[in-house]
mmCIF file of N, CA and C in Angstrom:
data_model
loop_
_atom_site.group_PDB
_atom_site.id
_atom_site.type_symbol
_atom_site.label_atom_id
_atom_site.label_comp_id
_atom_site.label_asym_id
_atom_site.label_seq_id
_atom_site.Cartn_x
_atom_site.Cartn_y
_atom_site.Cartn_z
ATOM 1 N N MET A 276 100.414 78.324 91.937
ATOM 2 C CA MET A 276 99.865 79.443 91.205
ATOM 3 C C MET A 276 100.609 80.733 91.497
ATOM 4 N N PHE A 277 101.225 80.844 92.710
ATOM 5 C CA PHE A 277 101.903 82.096 93.042
ATOM 6 C C PHE A 277 103.301 82.195 92.428
ATOM 7 N N ALA A 278 103.867 81.077 91.969
ATOM 8 C CA ALA A 278 105.215 81.107 91.387
ATOM 9 C C ALA A 278 105.284 81.985 90.130
ATOM 10 N N PRO A 279 104.393 81.790 89.128
ATOM 11 C CA PRO A 279 104.485 82.669 87.960
ATOM 12 C C PRO A 279 104.140 84.115 88.298
ATOM 13 N N ILE A 280 103.179 84.326 89.190
ATOM 14 C CA ILE A 280 102.816 85.692 89.586
ATOM 15 C C ILE A 280 104.025 86.379 90.223
ATOM 16 N N SER A 281 104.733 85.649 91.085
ATOM 17 C CA SER A 281 105.938 86.198 91.732
ATOM 18 C C SER A 281 106.991 86.579 90.703
ATOM 19 N N LYS A 282 107.179 85.710 89.726
ATOM 20 C CA LYS A 282 108.168 85.961 88.675
ATOM 21 C C LYS A 282 107.835 87.248 87.921
ATOM 22 N N TYR A 283 106.556 87.436 87.589
ATOM 23 C CA TYR A 283 106.145 88.636 86.848
ATOM 24 C C TYR A 283 106.253 89.888 87.705
ATOM 25 N N MET A 284 105.959 89.786 89.008
ATOM 26 C CA MET A 284 106.107 90.937 89.909
ATOM 27 C C MET A 284 107.569 91.360 89.977
ATOM 28 N N GLN A 285 108.463 90.380 90.132
ATOM 29 C CA GLN A 285 109.890 90.695 90.242
ATOM 30 C C GLN A 285 110.427 91.306 88.958
ATOM 31 N N ALA A 286 109.921 90.839 87.816
ATOM 32 C CA ALA A 286 110.388 91.342 86.527
ATOM 33 C C ALA A 286 109.714 92.656 86.134
ATOM 34 N N GLY A 287 108.641 93.030 86.846
ATOM 35 C CA GLY A 287 107.887 94.220 86.447
ATOM 36 C C GLY A 287 107.145 93.988 85.147
ATOM 37 N N ASP A 288 106.825 92.735 84.870
ATOM 38 C CA ASP A 288 106.178 92.338 83.618
ATOM 39 C C ASP A 288 104.658 92.475 83.762
ATOM 40 N N TYR A 289 104.180 93.705 83.601
ATOM 41 C CA TYR A 289 102.746 93.975 83.777
ATOM 42 C C TYR A 289 101.896 93.287 82.714
ATOM 43 N N GLU A 290 102.449 93.063 81.521
ATOM 44 C CA GLU A 290 101.701 92.381 80.450
ATOM 45 C C GLU A 290 101.361 90.948 80.868
ATOM 46 N N SER A 291 102.382 90.192 81.284
ATOM 47 C CA SER A 291 102.160 88.802 81.695
ATOM 48 C C SER A 291 101.354 88.739 82.984
ATOM 49 N N LEU A 292 101.604 89.671 83.904
ATOM 50 C CA LEU A 292 100.856 89.718 85.162
ATOM 51 C C LEU A 292 99.376 89.935 84.890
ATOM 52 N N SER A 293 99.066 90.800 83.932
ATOM 53 C CA SER A 293 97.655 91.129 83.654
ATOM 54 C C SER A 293 96.874 89.941 83.108
ATOM 55 N N ALA A 294 97.565 88.939 82.568
ATOM 56 C CA ALA A 294 96.879 87.730 82.104
ATOM 57 C C ALA A 294 96.227 86.995 83.272
ATOM 58 N N TRP A 295 96.714 87.247 84.495
ATOM 59 C CA TRP A 295 96.169 86.622 85.710
ATOM 60 C C TRP A 295 95.029 87.442 86.310
ATOM 61 N N PHE A 296 94.803 88.665 85.802
ATOM 62 C CA PHE A 296 93.788 89.535 86.381
ATOM 63 C C PHE A 296 92.386 89.022 86.081
ATOM 64 N N ALA A 297 91.485 89.178 87.065
ATOM 65 C CA ALA A 297 90.062 88.932 86.828
ATOM 66 C C ALA A 297 89.563 90.023 85.882
ATOM 67 N N ASP A 298 88.375 89.831 85.299
ATOM 68 C CA ASP A 298 87.820 90.851 84.400
ATOM 69 C C ASP A 298 87.679 92.192 85.109
ATOM 70 N N ASN A 299 87.292 92.154 86.384
ATOM 71 C CA ASN A 299 87.217 93.348 87.227
ATOM 72 C C ASN A 299 87.926 93.022 88.532
ATOM 73 N N LEU A 300 88.783 93.937 88.978
ATOM 74 C CA LEU A 300 89.530 93.694 90.196
ATOM 75 C C LEU A 300 89.749 94.987 90.956
ATOM 76 N N GLU A 301 90.193 94.833 92.194
ATOM 77 C CA GLU A 301 90.475 95.994 93.029
ATOM 78 C C GLU A 301 91.979 96.133 93.191
ATOM 79 N N LEU A 302 92.472 97.333 92.895
ATOM 80 C CA LEU A 302 93.880 97.652 93.117
ATOM 81 C C LEU A 302 93.952 98.720 94.182
ATOM 82 N N GLU A 303 94.749 98.475 95.195
ATOM 83 C CA GLU A 303 95.009 99.497 96.207
ATOM 84 C C GLU A 303 96.507 99.714 96.228
ATOM 85 N N ILE A 304 96.933 100.831 95.656
ATOM 86 C CA ILE A 304 98.355 101.107 95.536
ATOM 87 C C ILE A 304 98.674 102.389 96.287
ATOM 88 N N LEU A 305 99.491 102.259 97.322
ATOM 89 C CA LEU A 305 99.929 103.387 98.148
ATOM 90 C C LEU A 305 98.746 104.231 98.612
ATOM 91 N N GLY A 306 97.670 103.542 99.029
ATOM 92 C CA GLY A 306 96.512 104.213 99.594
ATOM 93 C C GLY A 306 95.440 104.623 98.595
ATOM 94 N N SER A 307 95.740 104.528 97.311
ATOM 95 C CA SER A 307 94.760 104.871 96.279
ATOM 96 C C SER A 307 94.024 103.597 95.848
ATOM 97 N N VAL A 308 92.689 103.583 96.044
ATOM 98 C CA VAL A 308 91.886 102.391 95.749
ATOM 99 C C VAL A 308 91.185 102.568 94.413
ATOM 100 N N ASN A 309 91.292 101.559 93.563
ATOM 101 C CA ASN A 309 90.640 101.573 92.255
ATOM 102 C C ASN A 309 89.929 100.259 92.010
ATOM 103 N N ASN A 310 88.635 100.320 91.719
ATOM 104 C CA ASN A 310 87.924 99.159 91.194
ATOM 105 C C ASN A 310 87.982 99.334 89.682
ATOM 106 N N CYS A 311 88.633 98.414 89.004
ATOM 107 C CA CYS A 311 88.906 98.655 87.597
ATOM 108 C C CYS A 311 88.808 97.377 86.759
ATOM 109 N N THR A 312 88.814 97.597 85.456
ATOM 110 C CA THR A 312 88.817 96.488 84.514
ATOM 111 C C THR A 312 90.249 95.963 84.385
ATOM 112 N N ARG A 313 90.374 94.839 83.731
ATOM 113 C CA ARG A 313 91.698 94.242 83.506
ATOM 114 C C ARG A 313 92.626 95.225 82.788
ATOM 115 N N ASN A 314 92.125 95.908 81.748
ATOM 116 C CA ASN A 314 92.966 96.841 80.991
ATOM 117 C C ASN A 314 93.364 98.057 81.817
ATOM 118 N N GLN A 315 92.432 98.573 82.620
ATOM 119 C CA GLN A 315 92.772 99.702 83.499
ATOM 120 C C GLN A 315 93.831 99.276 84.511
ATOM 121 N N ALA A 316 93.661 98.087 85.075
ATOM 122 C CA ALA A 316 94.617 97.575 86.057
ATOM 123 C C ALA A 316 95.999 97.395 85.437
ATOM 124 N N LYS A 317 96.017 96.949 84.194
ATOM 125 C CA LYS A 317 97.292 96.763 83.504
ATOM 126 C C LYS A 317 98.033 98.097 83.384
ATOM 127 N N LEU A 318 97.303 99.155 83.035
ATOM 128 C CA LEU A 318 97.927 100.480 82.915
ATOM 129 C C LEU A 318 98.412 101.006 84.264
ATOM 130 N N ILE A 319 97.628 100.767 85.312
ATOM 131 C CA ILE A 319 98.021 101.203 86.657
ATOM 132 C C ILE A 319 99.299 100.485 87.081
ATOM 133 N N MET A 320 99.361 99.176 86.826
ATOM 134 C CA MET A 320 100.569 98.417 87.180
ATOM 135 C C MET A 320 101.755 98.853 86.328
ATOM 136 N N LYS A 321 101.520 99.158 85.059
ATOM 137 C CA LYS A 321 102.592 99.661 84.186
ATOM 138 C C LYS A 321 103.171 100.940 84.778
ATOM 139 N N ASN A 322 102.290 101.862 85.183
ATOM 140 C CA ASN A 322 102.750 103.126 85.772
ATOM 141 C C ASN A 322 103.518 102.897 87.067
ATOM 142 N N PHE A 323 103.027 101.967 87.896
ATOM 143 C CA PHE A 323 103.720 101.663 89.152
ATOM 144 C C PHE A 323 105.115 101.109 88.877
ATOM 145 N N PHE A 324 105.213 100.133 87.973
ATOM 146 C CA PHE A 324 106.510 99.518 87.670
ATOM 147 C C PHE A 324 107.450 100.491 86.964
ATOM 148 N N THR A 325 106.900 101.470 86.233
ATOM 149 C CA THR A 325 107.738 102.485 85.594
ATOM 150 C C THR A 325 108.335 103.404 86.656
ATOM 151 N N LYS A 326 107.515 103.771 87.633
ATOM 152 C CA LYS A 326 107.971 104.667 88.707
ATOM 153 C C LYS A 326 108.870 103.942 89.693
ATOM 154 N N TYR A 327 108.546 102.685 89.994
ATOM 155 C CA TYR A 327 109.296 101.883 90.958
ATOM 156 C C TYR A 327 109.768 100.610 90.258
ATOM 157 N N THR A 328 110.979 100.648 89.710
ATOM 158 C CA THR A 328 111.503 99.496 88.979
ATOM 159 C C THR A 328 111.783 98.349 89.950
ATOM 160 N N PRO A 329 111.115 97.201 89.759
ATOM 161 C CA PRO A 329 111.300 96.073 90.685
ATOM 162 C C PRO A 329 112.697 95.470 90.610
ATOM 163 N N LYS A 330 113.219 95.125 91.787
ATOM 164 C CA LYS A 330 114.515 94.445 91.884
ATOM 165 C C LYS A 330 114.339 93.029 92.437
ATOM 166 N N LYS A 331 113.411 92.888 93.411
ATOM 167 C CA LYS A 331 113.243 91.584 94.051
ATOM 168 C C LYS A 331 111.818 91.468 94.588
ATOM 169 N N PHE A 332 111.235 90.271 94.434
ATOM 170 C CA PHE A 332 109.920 89.994 95.013
ATOM 171 C C PHE A 332 109.967 88.626 95.656
ATOM 172 N N THR A 333 109.537 88.553 96.917
ATOM 173 C CA THR A 333 109.553 87.304 97.667
ATOM 174 C C THR A 333 108.214 87.101 98.354
ATOM 175 N N ILE A 334 107.653 85.903 98.215
ATOM 176 C CA ILE A 334 106.438 85.552 98.955
ATOM 177 C C ILE A 334 106.842 85.223 100.392
ATOM 178 N N ILE A 335 106.221 85.912 101.350
ATOM 179 C CA ILE A 335 106.525 85.718 102.766
ATOM 180 C C ILE A 335 105.545 84.728 103.391
ATOM 181 N N HIS A 336 104.282 84.795 102.948
ATOM 182 C CA HIS A 336 103.228 83.998 103.584
ATOM 183 C C HIS A 336 102.144 83.674 102.555
ATOM 184 N N LYS A 337 101.630 82.455 102.614
ATOM 185 C CA LYS A 337 100.490 82.048 101.777
ATOM 186 C C LYS A 337 99.453 81.407 102.682
ATOM 187 N N SER A 338 98.167 81.640 102.379
ATOM 188 C CA SER A 338 97.117 81.052 103.184
ATOM 189 C C SER A 338 95.813 81.068 102.413
ATOM 190 N N GLY A 339 94.762 80.614 103.086
ATOM 191 C CA GLY A 339 93.435 80.606 102.485
ATOM 192 C C GLY A 339 93.072 79.218 102.000
ATOM 193 N N LYS A 340 91.789 79.061 101.712
ATOM 194 C CA LYS A 340 91.266 77.808 101.182
ATOM 195 C C LYS A 340 90.532 78.098 99.891
ATOM 196 N N ALA A 341 90.504 77.107 99.006
ATOM 197 C CA ALA A 341 89.782 77.277 97.747
ATOM 198 C C ALA A 341 88.344 77.672 98.070
ATOM 199 N N PRO A 342 87.749 78.580 97.341
ATOM 200 C CA PRO A 342 88.249 79.150 96.091
ATOM 201 C C PRO A 342 89.099 80.409 96.273
ATOM 202 N N MET A 343 89.297 80.921 97.505
ATOM 203 C CA MET A 343 90.048 82.162 97.678
ATOM 204 C C MET A 343 91.325 81.921 98.477
ATOM 205 N N LYS A 344 92.460 82.248 97.859
ATOM 206 C CA LYS A 344 93.744 82.125 98.532
ATOM 207 C C LYS A 344 94.433 83.481 98.459
ATOM 208 N N TYR A 345 95.355 83.689 99.365
ATOM 209 C CA TYR A 345 96.096 84.940 99.311
ATOM 210 C C TYR A 345 97.558 84.707 99.635
ATOM 211 N N ALA A 346 98.366 85.663 99.229
ATOM 212 C CA ALA A 346 99.790 85.626 99.514
ATOM 213 C C ALA A 346 100.234 87.024 99.904
ATOM 214 N N VAL A 347 101.172 87.064 100.846
ATOM 215 C CA VAL A 347 101.786 88.323 101.252
ATOM 216 C C VAL A 347 103.219 88.270 100.764
ATOM 217 N N GLY A 348 103.632 89.329 100.082
ATOM 218 C CA GLY A 348 104.973 89.355 99.538
ATOM 219 C C GLY A 348 105.702 90.637 99.888
ATOM 220 N N SER A 349 107.012 90.605 99.704
ATOM 221 C CA SER A 349 107.863 91.771 99.907
ATOM 222 C C SER A 349 108.471 92.137 98.556
ATOM 223 N N LEU A 350 108.263 93.392 98.152
ATOM 224 C CA LEU A 350 108.763 93.873 96.864
ATOM 225 C C LEU A 350 109.790 94.975 97.112
ATOM 226 N N THR A 351 110.985 94.768 96.572
ATOM 227 C CA THR A 351 112.001 95.818 96.573
ATOM 228 C C THR A 351 111.962 96.452 95.189
ATOM 229 N N ALA A 352 111.625 97.741 95.165
ATOM 230 C CA ALA A 352 111.466 98.420 93.876
ATOM 231 C C ALA A 352 111.780 99.901 94.031
ATOM 232 N N GLY A 353 112.514 100.440 93.074
ATOM 233 C CA GLY A 353 112.817 101.869 93.088
ATOM 234 C C GLY A 353 113.511 102.319 94.363
ATOM 235 N N GLY A 354 114.308 101.440 94.968
ATOM 236 C CA GLY A 354 115.024 101.778 96.187
ATOM 237 C C GLY A 354 114.154 101.784 97.437
ATOM 238 N N GLU A 355 112.918 101.285 97.341
ATOM 239 C CA GLU A 355 112.006 101.239 98.482
ATOM 240 C C GLU A 355 111.535 99.808 98.708
ATOM 241 N N GLU A 356 110.965 99.584 99.893
ATOM 242 C CA GLU A 356 110.396 98.281 100.247
ATOM 243 C C GLU A 356 108.881 98.403 100.305
ATOM 244 N N PHE A 357 108.201 97.472 99.665
ATOM 245 C CA PHE A 357 106.745 97.474 99.641
ATOM 246 C C PHE A 357 106.218 96.129 100.130
ATOM 247 N N ARG A 358 105.047 96.159 100.758
ATOM 248 C CA ARG A 358 104.316 94.940 101.113
ATOM 249 C C ARG A 358 103.240 94.765 100.045
ATOM 250 N N VAL A 359 103.154 93.567 99.489
ATOM 251 C CA VAL A 359 102.177 93.265 98.445
ATOM 252 C C VAL A 359 101.284 92.135 98.943
ATOM 253 N N ILE A 360 99.968 92.355 98.863
ATOM 254 C CA ILE A 360 99.014 91.303 99.206
ATOM 255 C C ILE A 360 98.226 90.973 97.944
ATOM 256 N N LEU A 361 98.222 89.703 97.588
ATOM 257 C CA LEU A 361 97.535 89.221 96.388
ATOM 258 C C LEU A 361 96.404 88.290 96.807
ATOM 259 N N PHE A 362 95.198 88.596 96.361
ATOM 260 C CA PHE A 362 94.050 87.714 96.590
ATOM 261 C C PHE A 362 93.722 87.031 95.274
ATOM 262 N N VAL A 363 93.746 85.702 95.272
ATOM 263 C CA VAL A 363 93.537 84.930 94.047
ATOM 264 C C VAL A 363 92.344 83.998 94.230
ATOM 265 N N LYS A 364 91.418 84.060 93.282
ATOM 266 C CA LYS A 364 90.251 83.181 93.297
ATOM 267 C C LYS A 364 90.461 82.079 92.269
ATOM 268 N N SER A 365 90.198 80.848 92.684
ATOM 269 C CA SER A 365 90.372 79.701 91.793
ATOM 270 C C SER A 365 89.019 79.119 91.410
ATOM 271 N N THR A 366 88.922 78.744 90.144
ATOM 272 C CA THR A 366 87.768 77.992 89.659
ATOM 273 C C THR A 366 88.304 76.669 89.129
ATOM 274 N N SER A 367 87.432 75.821 88.656
ATOM 275 C CA SER A 367 87.901 74.546 88.108
ATOM 276 C C SER A 367 88.737 74.758 86.847
ATOM 277 N N GLU A 368 88.504 75.878 86.146
ATOM 278 C CA GLU A 368 89.234 76.147 84.900
ATOM 279 C C GLU A 368 90.547 76.877 85.115
ATOM 280 N N SER A 369 90.554 77.856 86.040
ATOM 281 C CA SER A 369 91.761 78.667 86.192
ATOM 282 C C SER A 369 91.733 79.464 87.488
ATOM 283 N N SER A 370 92.737 80.312 87.646
ATOM 284 C CA SER A 370 92.850 81.174 88.822
ATOM 285 C C SER A 370 92.997 82.620 88.361
ATOM 286 N N TYR A 371 92.415 83.532 89.137
ATOM 287 C CA TYR A 371 92.442 84.950 88.784
ATOM 288 C C TYR A 371 92.786 85.805 89.989
ATOM 289 N N ILE A 372 93.571 86.863 89.760
ATOM 290 C CA ILE A 372 93.840 87.841 90.808
ATOM 291 C C ILE A 372 92.610 88.739 90.932
ATOM 292 N N GLU A 373 92.001 88.741 92.117
ATOM 293 C CA GLU A 373 90.816 89.562 92.384
ATOM 294 C C GLU A 373 91.205 90.897 93.023
ATOM 295 N N GLN A 374 92.326 90.903 93.735
ATOM 296 C CA GLN A 374 92.709 92.114 94.459
ATOM 297 C C GLN A 374 94.225 92.147 94.656
ATOM 298 N N ILE A 375 94.786 93.338 94.499
ATOM 299 C CA ILE A 375 96.208 93.568 94.778
ATOM 300 C C ILE A 375 96.293 94.787 95.688
ATOM 301 N N LYS A 376 97.032 94.639 96.777
ATOM 302 C CA LYS A 376 97.279 95.773 97.670
ATOM 303 C C LYS A 376 98.798 95.968 97.749
ATOM 304 N N ILE A 377 99.238 97.187 97.487
ATOM 305 C CA ILE A 377 100.664 97.503 97.586
ATOM 306 C C ILE A 377 100.792 98.687 98.540
ATOM 307 N N SER A 378 101.599 98.497 99.578
ATOM 308 C CA SER A 378 101.824 99.580 100.542
ATOM 309 C C SER A 378 103.299 99.625 100.907
ATOM 310 N N ARG A 379 103.737 100.781 101.378
ATOM 311 C CA ARG A 379 105.134 100.892 101.815
ATOM 312 C C ARG A 379 105.319 100.147 103.127
ATOM 313 N N ASN A 380 106.456 99.504 103.276
ATOM 314 C CA ASN A 380 106.770 98.815 104.539
ATOM 315 C C ASN A 380 107.115 99.818 105.610
#
């Protein structure tokens, strides 16, 4: 499940990434916390990727047990290094991103 998410993070493809968003999710970007809808989150990610153009995204660590799994990744974007934590909840039908945390390394 983290392979397509990683691909979209590296490409800065907020449209495809938002398809993985839960209806309501928490975004914590550079210390700013937002509990938002899928559409609000999409706009926040669009703004982030516009300001920090992604060059590379790598998953460093994956863990957790169903229904909640998480991954820690390293994002190189806009000449800076960021740590990204993705919390994904799985159901029998699909998986959704419940929380994204992005902080500077």
